Short mmCIF file of C-alpha atoms in Angstrom, two decimals:
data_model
loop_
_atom_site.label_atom_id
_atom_site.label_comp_id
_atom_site.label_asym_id
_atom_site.label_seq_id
_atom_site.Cartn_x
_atom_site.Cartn_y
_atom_site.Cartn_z
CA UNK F 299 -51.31 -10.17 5.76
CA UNK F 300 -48.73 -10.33 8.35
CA UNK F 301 -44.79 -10.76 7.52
CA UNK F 302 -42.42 -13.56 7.04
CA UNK F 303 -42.17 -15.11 10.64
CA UNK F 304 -38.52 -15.81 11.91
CA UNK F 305 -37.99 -19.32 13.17
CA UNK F 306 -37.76 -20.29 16.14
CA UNK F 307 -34.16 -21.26 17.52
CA UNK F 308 -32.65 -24.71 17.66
CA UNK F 309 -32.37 -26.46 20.56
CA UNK F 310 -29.40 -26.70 22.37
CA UNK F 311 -27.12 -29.91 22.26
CA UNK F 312 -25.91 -31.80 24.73
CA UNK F 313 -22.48 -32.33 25.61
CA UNK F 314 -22.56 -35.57 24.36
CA UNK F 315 -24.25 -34.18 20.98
CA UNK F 316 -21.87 -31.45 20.38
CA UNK F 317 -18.46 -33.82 20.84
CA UNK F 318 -20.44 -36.41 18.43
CA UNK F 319 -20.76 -33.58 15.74
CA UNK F 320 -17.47 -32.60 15.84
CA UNK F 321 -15.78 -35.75 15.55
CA UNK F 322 -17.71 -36.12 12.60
CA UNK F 323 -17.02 -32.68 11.02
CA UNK F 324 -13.28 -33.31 11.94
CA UNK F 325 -13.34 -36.71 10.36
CA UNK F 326 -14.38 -35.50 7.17
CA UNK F 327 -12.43 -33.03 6.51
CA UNK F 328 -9.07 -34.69 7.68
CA UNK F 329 -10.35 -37.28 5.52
CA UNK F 330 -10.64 -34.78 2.71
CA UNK F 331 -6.85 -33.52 3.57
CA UNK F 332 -5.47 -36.96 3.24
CA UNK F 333 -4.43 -36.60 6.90
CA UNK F 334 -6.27 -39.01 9.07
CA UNK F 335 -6.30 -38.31 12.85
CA UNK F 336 -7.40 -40.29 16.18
CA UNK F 337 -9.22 -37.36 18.15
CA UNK F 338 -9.02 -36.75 21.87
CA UNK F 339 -11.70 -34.89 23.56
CA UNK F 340 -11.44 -32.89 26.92
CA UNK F 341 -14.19 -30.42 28.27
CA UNK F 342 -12.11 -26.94 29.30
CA UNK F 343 -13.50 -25.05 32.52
CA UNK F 344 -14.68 -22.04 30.24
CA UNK F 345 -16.82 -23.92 28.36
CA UNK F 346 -15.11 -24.84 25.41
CA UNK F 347 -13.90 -28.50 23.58
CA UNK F 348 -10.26 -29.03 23.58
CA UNK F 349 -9.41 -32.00 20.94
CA UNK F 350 -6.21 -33.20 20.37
CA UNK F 351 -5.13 -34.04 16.53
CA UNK F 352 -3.20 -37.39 16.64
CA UNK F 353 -2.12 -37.98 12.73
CA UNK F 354 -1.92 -41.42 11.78
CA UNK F 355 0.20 -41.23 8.79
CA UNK F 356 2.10 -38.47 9.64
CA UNK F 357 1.64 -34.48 10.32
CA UNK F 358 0.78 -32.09 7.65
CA UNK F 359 3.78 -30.38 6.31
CA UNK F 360 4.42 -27.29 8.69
CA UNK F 361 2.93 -28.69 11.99
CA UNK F 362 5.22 -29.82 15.26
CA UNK F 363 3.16 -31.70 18.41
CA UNK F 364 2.20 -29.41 20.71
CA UNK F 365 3.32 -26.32 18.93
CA UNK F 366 0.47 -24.11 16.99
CA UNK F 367 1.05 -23.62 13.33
CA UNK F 368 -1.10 -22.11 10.40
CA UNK F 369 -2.35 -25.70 9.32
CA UNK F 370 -4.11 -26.18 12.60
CA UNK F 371 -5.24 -22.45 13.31
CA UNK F 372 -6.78 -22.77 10.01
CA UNK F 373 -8.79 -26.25 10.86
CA UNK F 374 -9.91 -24.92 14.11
CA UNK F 375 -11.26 -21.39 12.75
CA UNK F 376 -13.03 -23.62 9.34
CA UNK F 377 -14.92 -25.58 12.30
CA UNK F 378 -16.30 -22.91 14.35
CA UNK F 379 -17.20 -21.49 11.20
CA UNK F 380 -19.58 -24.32 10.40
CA UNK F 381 -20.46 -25.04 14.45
CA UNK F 382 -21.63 -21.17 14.96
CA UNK F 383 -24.59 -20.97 12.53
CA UNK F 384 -27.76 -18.91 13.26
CA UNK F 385 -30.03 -19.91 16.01
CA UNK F 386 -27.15 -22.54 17.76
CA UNK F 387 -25.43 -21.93 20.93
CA UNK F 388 -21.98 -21.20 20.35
CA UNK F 389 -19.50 -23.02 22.24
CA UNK F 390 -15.75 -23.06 20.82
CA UNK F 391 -13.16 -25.87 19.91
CA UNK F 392 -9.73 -25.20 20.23
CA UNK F 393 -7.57 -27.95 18.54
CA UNK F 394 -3.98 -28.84 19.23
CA UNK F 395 -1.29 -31.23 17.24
CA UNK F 396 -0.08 -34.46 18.90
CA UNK F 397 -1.65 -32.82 22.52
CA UNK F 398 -4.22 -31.08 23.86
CA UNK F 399 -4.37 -27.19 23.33
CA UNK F 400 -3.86 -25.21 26.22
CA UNK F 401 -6.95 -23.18 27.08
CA UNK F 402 -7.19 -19.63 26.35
CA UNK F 403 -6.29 -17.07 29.00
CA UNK F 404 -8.76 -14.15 28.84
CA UNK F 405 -6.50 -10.85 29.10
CA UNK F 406 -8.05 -8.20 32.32
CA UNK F 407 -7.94 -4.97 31.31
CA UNK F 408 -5.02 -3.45 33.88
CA UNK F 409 -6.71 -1.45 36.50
CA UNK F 410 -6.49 2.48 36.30
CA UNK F 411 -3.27 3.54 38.61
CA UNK F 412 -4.20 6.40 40.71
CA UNK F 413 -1.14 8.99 39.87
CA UNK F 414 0.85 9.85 43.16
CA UNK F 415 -0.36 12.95 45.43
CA UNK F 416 1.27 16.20 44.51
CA UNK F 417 3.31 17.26 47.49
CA UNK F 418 3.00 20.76 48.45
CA UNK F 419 6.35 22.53 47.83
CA UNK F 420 6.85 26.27 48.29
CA UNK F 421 8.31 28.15 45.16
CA UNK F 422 11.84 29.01 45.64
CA UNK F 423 12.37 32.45 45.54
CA UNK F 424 13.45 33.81 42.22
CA UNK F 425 17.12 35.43 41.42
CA UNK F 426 17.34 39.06 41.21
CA UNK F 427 18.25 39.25 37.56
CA UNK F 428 21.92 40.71 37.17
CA UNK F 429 22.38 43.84 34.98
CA UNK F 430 23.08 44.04 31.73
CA UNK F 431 26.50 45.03 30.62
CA UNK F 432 26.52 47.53 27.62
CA UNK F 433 26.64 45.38 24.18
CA UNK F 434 30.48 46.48 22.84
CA UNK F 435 30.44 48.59 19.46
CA UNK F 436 30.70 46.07 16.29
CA UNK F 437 34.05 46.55 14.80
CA UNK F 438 34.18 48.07 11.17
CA UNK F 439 35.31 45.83 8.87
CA UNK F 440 38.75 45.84 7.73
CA UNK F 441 39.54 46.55 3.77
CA UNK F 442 40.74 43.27 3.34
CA UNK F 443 37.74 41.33 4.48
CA UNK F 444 35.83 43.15 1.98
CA UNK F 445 38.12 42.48 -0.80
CA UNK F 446 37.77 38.55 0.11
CA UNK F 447 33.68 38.41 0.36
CA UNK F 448 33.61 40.46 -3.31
CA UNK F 449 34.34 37.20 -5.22
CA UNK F 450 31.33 35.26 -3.83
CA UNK F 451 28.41 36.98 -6.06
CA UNK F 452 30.25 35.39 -9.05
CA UNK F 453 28.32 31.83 -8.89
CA UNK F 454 24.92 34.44 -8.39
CA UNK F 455 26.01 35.42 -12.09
CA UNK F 456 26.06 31.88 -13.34
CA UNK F 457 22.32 31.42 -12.44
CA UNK F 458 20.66 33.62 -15.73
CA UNK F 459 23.51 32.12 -17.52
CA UNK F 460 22.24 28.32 -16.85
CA UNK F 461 18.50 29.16 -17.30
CA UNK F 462 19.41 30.83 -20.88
CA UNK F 463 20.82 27.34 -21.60
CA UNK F 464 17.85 25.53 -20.80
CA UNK F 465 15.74 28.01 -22.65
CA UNK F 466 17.54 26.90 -25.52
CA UNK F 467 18.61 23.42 -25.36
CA UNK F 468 20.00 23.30 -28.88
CA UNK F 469 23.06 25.32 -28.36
CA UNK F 470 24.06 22.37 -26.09
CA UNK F 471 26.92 19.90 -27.22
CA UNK F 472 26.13 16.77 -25.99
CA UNK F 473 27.13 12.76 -27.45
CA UNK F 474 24.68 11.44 -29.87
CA UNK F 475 22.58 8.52 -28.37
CA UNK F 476 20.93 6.24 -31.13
CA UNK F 477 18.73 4.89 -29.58
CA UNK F 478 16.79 7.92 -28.22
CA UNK F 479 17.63 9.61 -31.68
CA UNK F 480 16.15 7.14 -33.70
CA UNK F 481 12.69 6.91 -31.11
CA UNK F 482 12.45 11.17 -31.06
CA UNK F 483 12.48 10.28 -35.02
CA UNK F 484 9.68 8.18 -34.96
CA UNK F 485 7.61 10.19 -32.33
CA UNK F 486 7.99 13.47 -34.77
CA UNK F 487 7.07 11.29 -37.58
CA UNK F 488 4.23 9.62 -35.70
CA UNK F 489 2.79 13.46 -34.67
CA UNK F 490 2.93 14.68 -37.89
CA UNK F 491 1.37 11.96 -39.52
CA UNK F 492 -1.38 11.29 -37.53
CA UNK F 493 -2.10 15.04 -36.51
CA UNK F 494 -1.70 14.35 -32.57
CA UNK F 495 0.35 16.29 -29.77
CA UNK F 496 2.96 14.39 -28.08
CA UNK F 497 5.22 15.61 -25.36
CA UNK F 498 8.24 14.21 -23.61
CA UNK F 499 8.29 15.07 -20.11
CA UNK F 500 10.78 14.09 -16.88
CA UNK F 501 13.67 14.54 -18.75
CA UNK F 502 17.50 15.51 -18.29
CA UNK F 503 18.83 19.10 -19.92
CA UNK F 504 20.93 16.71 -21.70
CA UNK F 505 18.30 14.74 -23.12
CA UNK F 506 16.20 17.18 -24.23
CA UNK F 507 19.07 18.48 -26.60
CA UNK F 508 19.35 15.00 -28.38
CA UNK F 509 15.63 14.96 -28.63
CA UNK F 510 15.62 18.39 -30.18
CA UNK F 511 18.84 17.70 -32.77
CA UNK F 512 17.81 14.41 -33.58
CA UNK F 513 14.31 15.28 -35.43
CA UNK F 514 15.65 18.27 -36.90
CA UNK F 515 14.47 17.56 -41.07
CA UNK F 516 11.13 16.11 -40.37
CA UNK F 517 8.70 18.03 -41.72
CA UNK F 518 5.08 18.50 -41.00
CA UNK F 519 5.91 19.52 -37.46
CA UNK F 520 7.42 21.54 -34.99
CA UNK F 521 9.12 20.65 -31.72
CA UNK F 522 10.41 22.94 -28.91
CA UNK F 523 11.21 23.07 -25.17
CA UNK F 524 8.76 24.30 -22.98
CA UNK F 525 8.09 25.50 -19.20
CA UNK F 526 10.80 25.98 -16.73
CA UNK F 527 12.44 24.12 -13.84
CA UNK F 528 11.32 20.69 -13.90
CA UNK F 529 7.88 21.18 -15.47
CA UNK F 530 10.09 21.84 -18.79
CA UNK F 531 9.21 19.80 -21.42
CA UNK F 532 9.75 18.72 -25.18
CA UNK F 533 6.57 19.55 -27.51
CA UNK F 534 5.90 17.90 -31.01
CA UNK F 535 3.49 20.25 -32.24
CA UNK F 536 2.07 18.58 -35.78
CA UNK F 537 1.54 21.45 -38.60
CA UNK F 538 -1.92 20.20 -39.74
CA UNK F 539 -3.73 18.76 -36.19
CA UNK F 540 -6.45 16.18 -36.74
CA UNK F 541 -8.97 15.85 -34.48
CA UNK F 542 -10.09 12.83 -32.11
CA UNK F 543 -12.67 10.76 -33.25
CA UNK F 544 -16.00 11.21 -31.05
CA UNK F 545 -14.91 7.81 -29.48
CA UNK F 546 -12.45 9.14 -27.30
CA UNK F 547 -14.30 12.41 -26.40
CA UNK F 548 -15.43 13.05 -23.26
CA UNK F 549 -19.25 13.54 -23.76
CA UNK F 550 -21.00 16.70 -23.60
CA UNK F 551 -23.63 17.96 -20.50
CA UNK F 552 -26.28 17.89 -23.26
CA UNK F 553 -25.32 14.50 -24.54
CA UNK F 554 -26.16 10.90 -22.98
CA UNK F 555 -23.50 9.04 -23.88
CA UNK F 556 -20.89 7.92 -26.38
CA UNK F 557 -21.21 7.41 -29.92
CA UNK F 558 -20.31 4.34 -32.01
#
């Protein structure tokens, strides 16, 4: 049993066939548009069908005569859409507004320059290198330079100072802000509660300290600072953790799916 057969392609139209089909095509759909146009047909050397749009009621909003705009470019690629089907020769329209379009210039690639001969130049002779002078002794340095560079390893000293701060934000004395005291609150309520983990991350030293004196009293959980640098963090760490229903569980290798 032999295959599906392709069919054979159309045959070709004739000038006079193609202009007729495109007037139509163009009728309709400037029809459609509420735009109706006289058309004005003119065959282009390369092959191609210039037609000039010539609105009857007025332009489209956004189109000048004789000046391309999006309106037109649009119109003219919508046609050779539905001129270039399968099995027809292809053979473009280019429209313009108010005039015909001017026809497309096909860009030559630029020819390959040949780069200039390189002329033959003898190398200059190279410099006898002068002789080094003898690098001078460094001077010692005086007593009272030294006293002056002593005082900068004091901000060095500051360093162990600052990270023992962030270690322990609570020591902090910073201004109360409601509105982050009152949602830390209901986060270390929320954690102990429901039995979950929560942590606060991306946060200011600062910020971290009202978080941490603000749920001081809640009970059922426990929240700290953790990690260093910017990876530190505020932890609400419930005192009886509940686990996650099977629902939200990733399933296991052995298992095919989730569970209801």
């Amino acid at each position: 049993m032999s295959g599906p057969q392709t069919p054979p392609p159309a045959p070709a139209l004739s000038p006079a066939e193609f202009r007729a089909r495109v007037e139509r095509l163009l009728t309709d759909i400037l029809g459609l548009m509420g735009y109706p146009a006289r058309l004005e047909f003119q065959d282009v050397p390369d092959g191609s069908l210039a037609v000039a749009l010539h609105f009857e009621a007025g332009a489209p909003a956004g189109v000048e005569t004789g000046r391309r705009s999006q309106v037109v470019d649009s119109l003219q690629f919508l046609l050779n859409k539905m001129l270039h089907r399968p099995g027809v020769e292809r053979r473009w329209v280019l429209l313009g507004a108010g005039a015909l379009p001017e026809p497309r210039h096909r860009k030559e690639p630029p020819a390959p320059v040949a780069p200039p001969p390189a002329a033959s130049v003898p190398p200059a002779p190279r410099p006898a290198a002068p002789a080094r002078a003898p690098a001078p002794a460094a001077p010692a340095p005086a007593p009272a330079r030294q006293a002056k560079q002593a005082p900068a390893a004091a901000p060095a000293a500051a360093a162990p100072a600052k990270r023992a701060a962030e270690s322990d934000e609570r020591t902090l004395e910073v201004t109360e802000d409601a509105a982050l005291a009152l949602a830390a609150r209901r986060l270390a309520e929320k954690s102990s509660t429901l039995g979950r983990f929560y942590a606060l991350a991306a946060m200011k030293v600062e910020d971290r300290a009202r978080v941490l004196k603000a749920v001081q009293g809640v009970a059922g959980v426990a929240v700290a600072g953790e990690g260093e640098g910017r990876c530190r963090r505020v932890v609400f760490t419930p005192g009886k953790p509940a686990p996650l229903p099977k629902r939200f569980l990733l399933p296991d290798d052995d298992e095919d799916g989730f569970e209801d």
